[in-house]
Amino acid sequence: MQKFPMTGKGLQRLEDELRKLKSEERPAVIRAIAEARSHGDLSENAEYHAARERQSFIEGRIIELEEIVSSAEVIDPSTLSGDQVKFGAQVSLVDEETDKEATYQIVGVHEADIKQGLLSISSPLAKSLIGKKIGDSVSVPAPGGDRTYEILAVTYG
């Protein structure tokens, strides 16, 4: 079985979503289906079809989350140290062309959220950062041409 590396926070978020789907969303959609059924002819009942579609999505997501959670390999970034970029590192970068600075934490595929600064380990940027040190420059392929970043800081915790 494939292991999914992730942080404790990432695992907690997925477990919370799973719990909500099972305890709130699933019962709500079952009630919605029962309500729509009570309206008669199902072939032309849009509420029924929408509720069934929602139920299908919820059940699929529950199965997906159960698999991810059961295969999670939690890595605690606070136990890591050094100046080399590894999974869980908080990396501060500067775009060498625009001088724009950004900070990302390298996390598991299933917990990535770029808007929150959580960068997937499988992303081109993260792949190019792994193993590098403060002061190194990395080149990352981007749609408008390669981007070059300098690593300003690497922290764990």
PDB file of C-alpha atoms in Angstrom:
ATOM      1  CA  MET A   1       0.000   0.000   0.000  1.00  0.00           C
ATOM      2  CA  GLN A   2       1.259   3.468  -0.899  1.00  0.00           C
ATOM      3  CA  LYS A   3       2.220   5.705   2.037  1.00  0.00           C
ATOM      4  CA  PHE A   4       1.285   9.378   1.915  1.00  0.00           C
ATOM      5  CA  PRO A   5       3.749  11.652   3.730  1.00  0.00           C
ATOM      6  CA  MET A   6       2.051  14.572   5.446  1.00  0.00           C
ATOM      7  CA  THR A   7       2.276  16.843   8.431  1.00  0.00           C
ATOM      8  CA  GLY A   8       0.199  16.324  11.572  1.00  0.00           C
ATOM      9  CA  LYS A   9      -1.832  19.451  10.744  1.00  0.00           C
ATOM     10  CA  GLY A  10      -2.574  18.120   7.267  1.00  0.00           C
ATOM     11  CA  LEU A  11      -3.731  14.774   8.656  1.00  0.00           C
ATOM     12  CA  GLN A  12      -5.928  16.558  11.223  1.00  0.00           C
ATOM     13  CA  ARG A  13      -7.594  18.618   8.462  1.00  0.00           C
ATOM     14  CA  LEU A  14      -8.357  15.481   6.444  1.00  0.00           C
ATOM     15  CA  GLU A  15      -9.687  13.646   9.522  1.00  0.00           C
ATOM     16  CA  ASP A  16     -11.917  16.651  10.315  1.00  0.00           C
ATOM     17  CA  GLU A  17     -13.275  16.678   6.759  1.00  0.00           C
ATOM     18  CA  LEU A  18     -13.930  12.917   6.934  1.00  0.00           C
ATOM     19  CA  ARG A  19     -15.725  13.247  10.275  1.00  0.00           C
ATOM     20  CA  LYS A  20     -17.896  16.097   8.917  1.00  0.00           C
ATOM     21  CA  LEU A  21     -18.784  14.141   5.781  1.00  0.00           C
ATOM     22  CA  LYS A  22     -19.823  11.108   7.818  1.00  0.00           C
ATOM     23  CA  SER A  23     -21.648  12.873  10.654  1.00  0.00           C
ATOM     24  CA  GLU A  24     -23.233  15.867   8.881  1.00  0.00           C
ATOM     25  CA  GLU A  25     -23.105  15.725   5.085  1.00  0.00           C
ATOM     26  CA  ARG A  26     -24.062  12.059   4.616  1.00  0.00           C
ATOM     27  CA  PRO A  27     -27.157  12.213   6.892  1.00  0.00           C
ATOM     28  CA  ALA A  28     -28.215  15.543   5.328  1.00  0.00           C
ATOM     29  CA  VAL A  29     -28.090  14.170   1.795  1.00  0.00           C
ATOM     30  CA  ILE A  30     -30.003  11.039   2.847  1.00  0.00           C
ATOM     31  CA  ARG A  31     -32.738  13.301   4.258  1.00  0.00           C
ATOM     32  CA  ALA A  32     -32.722  15.355   1.044  1.00  0.00           C
ATOM     33  CA  ILE A  33     -33.166  12.202  -1.059  1.00  0.00           C
ATOM     34  CA  ALA A  34     -36.047  11.019   1.135  1.00  0.00           C
ATOM     35  CA  GLU A  35     -37.679  14.456   0.900  1.00  0.00           C
ATOM     36  CA  ALA A  36     -37.305  14.546  -2.889  1.00  0.00           C
ATOM     37  CA  ARG A  37     -38.708  10.999  -3.186  1.00  0.00           C
ATOM     38  CA  SER A  38     -41.813  12.089  -1.340  1.00  0.00           C
ATOM     39  CA  HIS A  39     -42.553  14.547  -4.161  1.00  0.00           C
ATOM     40  CA  GLY A  40     -43.475  11.751  -6.532  1.00  0.00           C
ATOM     41  CA  ASP A  41     -42.233  11.083 -10.086  1.00  0.00           C
ATOM     42  CA  LEU A  42     -38.449  10.643  -9.819  1.00  0.00           C
ATOM     43  CA  SER A  43     -37.758  10.802 -13.555  1.00  0.00           C
ATOM     44  CA  GLU A  44     -38.492  14.539 -13.661  1.00  0.00           C
ATOM     45  CA  ASN A  45     -37.468  15.389 -10.114  1.00  0.00           C
ATOM     46  CA  ALA A  46     -34.440  17.708 -10.269  1.00  0.00           C
ATOM     47  CA  GLU A  47     -34.036  17.823  -6.468  1.00  0.00           C
ATOM     48  CA  TYR A  48     -33.839  14.028  -6.346  1.00  0.00           C
ATOM     49  CA  HIS A  49     -31.208  13.853  -9.092  1.00  0.00           C
ATOM     50  CA  ALA A  50     -29.156  16.666  -7.512  1.00  0.00           C
ATOM     51  CA  ALA A  51     -29.281  14.946  -4.114  1.00  0.00           C
ATOM     52  CA  ARG A  52     -28.246  11.601  -5.624  1.00  0.00           C
ATOM     53  CA  GLU A  53     -25.355  13.308  -7.395  1.00  0.00           C
ATOM     54  CA  ARG A  54     -24.303  14.955  -4.142  1.00  0.00           C
ATOM     55  CA  GLN A  55     -24.558  11.607  -2.350  1.00  0.00           C
ATOM     56  CA  SER A  56     -22.325  10.004  -4.974  1.00  0.00           C
ATOM     57  CA  PHE A  57     -19.725  12.745  -4.509  1.00  0.00           C
ATOM     58  CA  ILE A  58     -19.830  12.447  -0.692  1.00  0.00           C
ATOM     59  CA  GLU A  59     -19.464   8.651  -0.727  1.00  0.00           C
ATOM     60  CA  GLY A  60     -16.566   8.881  -3.191  1.00  0.00           C
ATOM     61  CA  ARG A  61     -14.819  11.506  -1.077  1.00  0.00           C
ATOM     62  CA  ILE A  62     -15.314   9.416   2.087  1.00  0.00           C
ATOM     63  CA  ILE A  63     -13.673   6.409   0.410  1.00  0.00           C
ATOM     64  CA  GLU A  64     -10.810   8.593  -0.846  1.00  0.00           C
ATOM     65  CA  LEU A  65     -10.233  10.201   2.575  1.00  0.00           C
ATOM     66  CA  GLU A  66     -10.371   6.863   4.415  1.00  0.00           C
ATOM     67  CA  GLU A  67      -7.662   5.512   2.116  1.00  0.00           C
ATOM     68  CA  ILE A  68      -5.451   8.588   2.523  1.00  0.00           C
ATOM     69  CA  VAL A  69      -5.883   8.755   6.314  1.00  0.00           C
ATOM     70  CA  SER A  70      -5.181   5.044   6.766  1.00  0.00           C
ATOM     71  CA  SER A  71      -2.036   5.349   4.614  1.00  0.00           C
ATOM     72  CA  ALA A  72      -0.760   8.608   6.096  1.00  0.00           C
ATOM     73  CA  GLU A  73       2.843   8.716   7.217  1.00  0.00           C
ATOM     74  CA  VAL A  74       3.014  11.679   9.574  1.00  0.00           C
ATOM     75  CA  ILE A  75       6.284  13.575   9.544  1.00  0.00           C
ATOM     76  CA  ASP A  76       6.771  16.123  12.303  1.00  0.00           C
ATOM     77  CA  PRO A  77       8.777  19.057  10.886  1.00  0.00           C
ATOM     78  CA  SER A  78       9.726  20.157  14.432  1.00  0.00           C
ATOM     79  CA  THR A  79      11.903  17.041  14.739  1.00  0.00           C
ATOM     80  CA  LEU A  80      13.893  18.049  11.646  1.00  0.00           C
ATOM     81  CA  SER A  81      16.705  20.565  11.457  1.00  0.00           C
ATOM     82  CA  GLY A  82      19.510  21.782   9.259  1.00  0.00           C
ATOM     83  CA  ASP A  83      19.903  24.238   6.441  1.00  0.00           C
ATOM     84  CA  GLN A  84      18.971  21.787   3.705  1.00  0.00           C
ATOM     85  CA  VAL A  85      15.431  21.797   2.291  1.00  0.00           C
ATOM     86  CA  LYS A  86      13.459  18.650   3.216  1.00  0.00           C
ATOM     87  CA  PHE A  87       9.811  17.665   3.518  1.00  0.00           C
ATOM     88  CA  GLY A  88       8.122  19.893   6.093  1.00  0.00           C
ATOM     89  CA  ALA A  89      10.573  22.773   5.691  1.00  0.00           C
ATOM     90  CA  GLN A  90       9.399  26.366   5.720  1.00  0.00           C
ATOM     91  CA  VAL A  91      11.316  27.931   2.812  1.00  0.00           C
ATOM     92  CA  SER A  92      11.626  31.660   2.147  1.00  0.00           C
ATOM     93  CA  LEU A  93      12.453  32.535  -1.448  1.00  0.00           C
ATOM     94  CA  VAL A  94      12.988  35.578  -3.586  1.00  0.00           C
ATOM     95  CA  ASP A  95      12.185  35.643  -7.294  1.00  0.00           C
ATOM     96  CA  GLU A  96      15.478  36.787  -8.829  1.00  0.00           C
ATOM     97  CA  GLU A  97      13.674  38.587 -11.660  1.00  0.00           C
ATOM     98  CA  THR A  98      10.963  40.458  -9.727  1.00  0.00           C
ATOM     99  CA  ASP A  99      12.526  40.573  -6.207  1.00  0.00           C
ATOM    100  CA  LYS A 100       9.162  39.316  -4.896  1.00  0.00           C
ATOM    101  CA  GLU A 101       9.553  37.272  -1.713  1.00  0.00           C
ATOM    102  CA  ALA A 102       7.405  34.317  -0.699  1.00  0.00           C
ATOM    103  CA  THR A 103       7.448  31.669   2.010  1.00  0.00           C
ATOM    104  CA  TYR A 104       6.132  28.140   1.545  1.00  0.00           C
ATOM    105  CA  GLN A 105       6.007  25.008   3.635  1.00  0.00           C
ATOM    106  CA  ILE A 106       6.665  21.814   1.704  1.00  0.00           C
ATOM    107  CA  VAL A 107       3.849  19.391   2.539  1.00  0.00           C
ATOM    108  CA  GLY A 108       2.175  16.229   1.279  1.00  0.00           C
ATOM    109  CA  VAL A 109       0.192  16.107  -1.949  1.00  0.00           C
ATOM    110  CA  HIS A 110      -3.158  15.799  -0.120  1.00  0.00           C
ATOM    111  CA  GLU A 111      -2.655  18.813   2.139  1.00  0.00           C
ATOM    112  CA  ALA A 112      -1.245  21.305  -0.368  1.00  0.00           C
ATOM    113  CA  ASP A 113      -2.959  24.695  -0.591  1.00  0.00           C
ATOM    114  CA  ILE A 114      -0.892  27.334  -2.348  1.00  0.00           C
ATOM    115  CA  LYS A 115      -3.128  30.160  -1.043  1.00  0.00           C
ATOM    116  CA  GLN A 116      -2.104  29.156   2.492  1.00  0.00           C
ATOM    117  CA  GLY A 117       1.554  28.777   1.521  1.00  0.00           C
ATOM    118  CA  LEU A 118       1.393  24.965   1.572  1.00  0.00           C
ATOM    119  CA  LEU A 119       3.399  23.688  -1.392  1.00  0.00           C
ATOM    120  CA  SER A 120       2.947  20.103  -2.624  1.00  0.00           C
ATOM    121  CA  ILE A 121       6.063  17.936  -2.447  1.00  0.00           C
ATOM    122  CA  SER A 122       5.268  16.860  -6.025  1.00  0.00           C
ATOM    123  CA  SER A 123       5.169  20.407  -7.446  1.00  0.00           C
ATOM    124  CA  PRO A 124       7.984  21.502  -9.767  1.00  0.00           C
ATOM    125  CA  LEU A 125       9.077  24.214  -7.299  1.00  0.00           C
ATOM    126  CA  ALA A 126       9.239  21.829  -4.331  1.00  0.00           C
ATOM    127  CA  LYS A 127      11.072  19.209  -6.391  1.00  0.00           C
ATOM    128  CA  SER A 128      13.689  21.771  -7.361  1.00  0.00           C
ATOM    129  CA  LEU A 129      14.071  22.975  -3.735  1.00  0.00           C
ATOM    130  CA  ILE A 130      14.576  19.566  -2.068  1.00  0.00           C
ATOM    131  CA  GLY A 131      18.214  19.093  -1.068  1.00  0.00           C
ATOM    132  CA  LYS A 132      19.184  22.731  -1.676  1.00  0.00           C
ATOM    133  CA  LYS A 133      20.542  25.137   0.980  1.00  0.00           C
ATOM    134  CA  ILE A 134      20.260  28.798   1.948  1.00  0.00           C
ATOM    135  CA  GLY A 135      21.848  30.955  -0.742  1.00  0.00           C
ATOM    136  CA  ASP A 136      21.305  28.399  -3.523  1.00  0.00           C
ATOM    137  CA  SER A 137      19.457  29.407  -6.668  1.00  0.00           C
ATOM    138  CA  VAL A 138      16.927  27.093  -8.256  1.00  0.00           C
ATOM    139  CA  SER A 139      15.449  27.259 -11.724  1.00  0.00           C
ATOM    140  CA  VAL A 140      11.850  26.147 -12.138  1.00  0.00           C
ATOM    141  CA  PRO A 141      10.067  25.605 -15.449  1.00  0.00           C
ATOM    142  CA  ALA A 142       7.005  27.866 -15.705  1.00  0.00           C
ATOM    143  CA  PRO A 143       4.479  28.540 -18.478  1.00  0.00           C
ATOM    144  CA  GLY A 144       6.089  31.900 -19.331  1.00  0.00           C
ATOM    145  CA  GLY A 145       9.629  30.485 -19.221  1.00  0.00           C
ATOM    146  CA  ASP A 146      11.922  29.341 -16.427  1.00  0.00           C
ATOM    147  CA  ARG A 147      11.776  31.233 -13.108  1.00  0.00           C
ATOM    148  CA  THR A 148      14.818  31.487 -10.859  1.00  0.00           C
ATOM    149  CA  TYR A 149      14.545  31.753  -7.084  1.00  0.00           C
ATOM    150  CA  GLU A 150      17.146  32.235  -4.384  1.00  0.00           C
ATOM    151  CA  ILE A 151      16.625  30.465  -1.058  1.00  0.00           C
ATOM    152  CA  LEU A 152      16.702  33.055   1.735  1.00  0.00           C
ATOM    153  CA  ALA A 153      15.839  30.886   4.762  1.00  0.00           C
ATOM    154  CA  VAL A 154      15.013  27.313   5.712  1.00  0.00           C
ATOM    155  CA  THR A 155      13.280  26.613   9.023  1.00  0.00           C
ATOM    156  CA  TYR A 156      11.586  23.657  10.657  1.00  0.00           C
ATOM    157  CA  GLY A 157       8.968  23.549  13.362  1.00  0.00           C
TER     158      GLY A 157
END
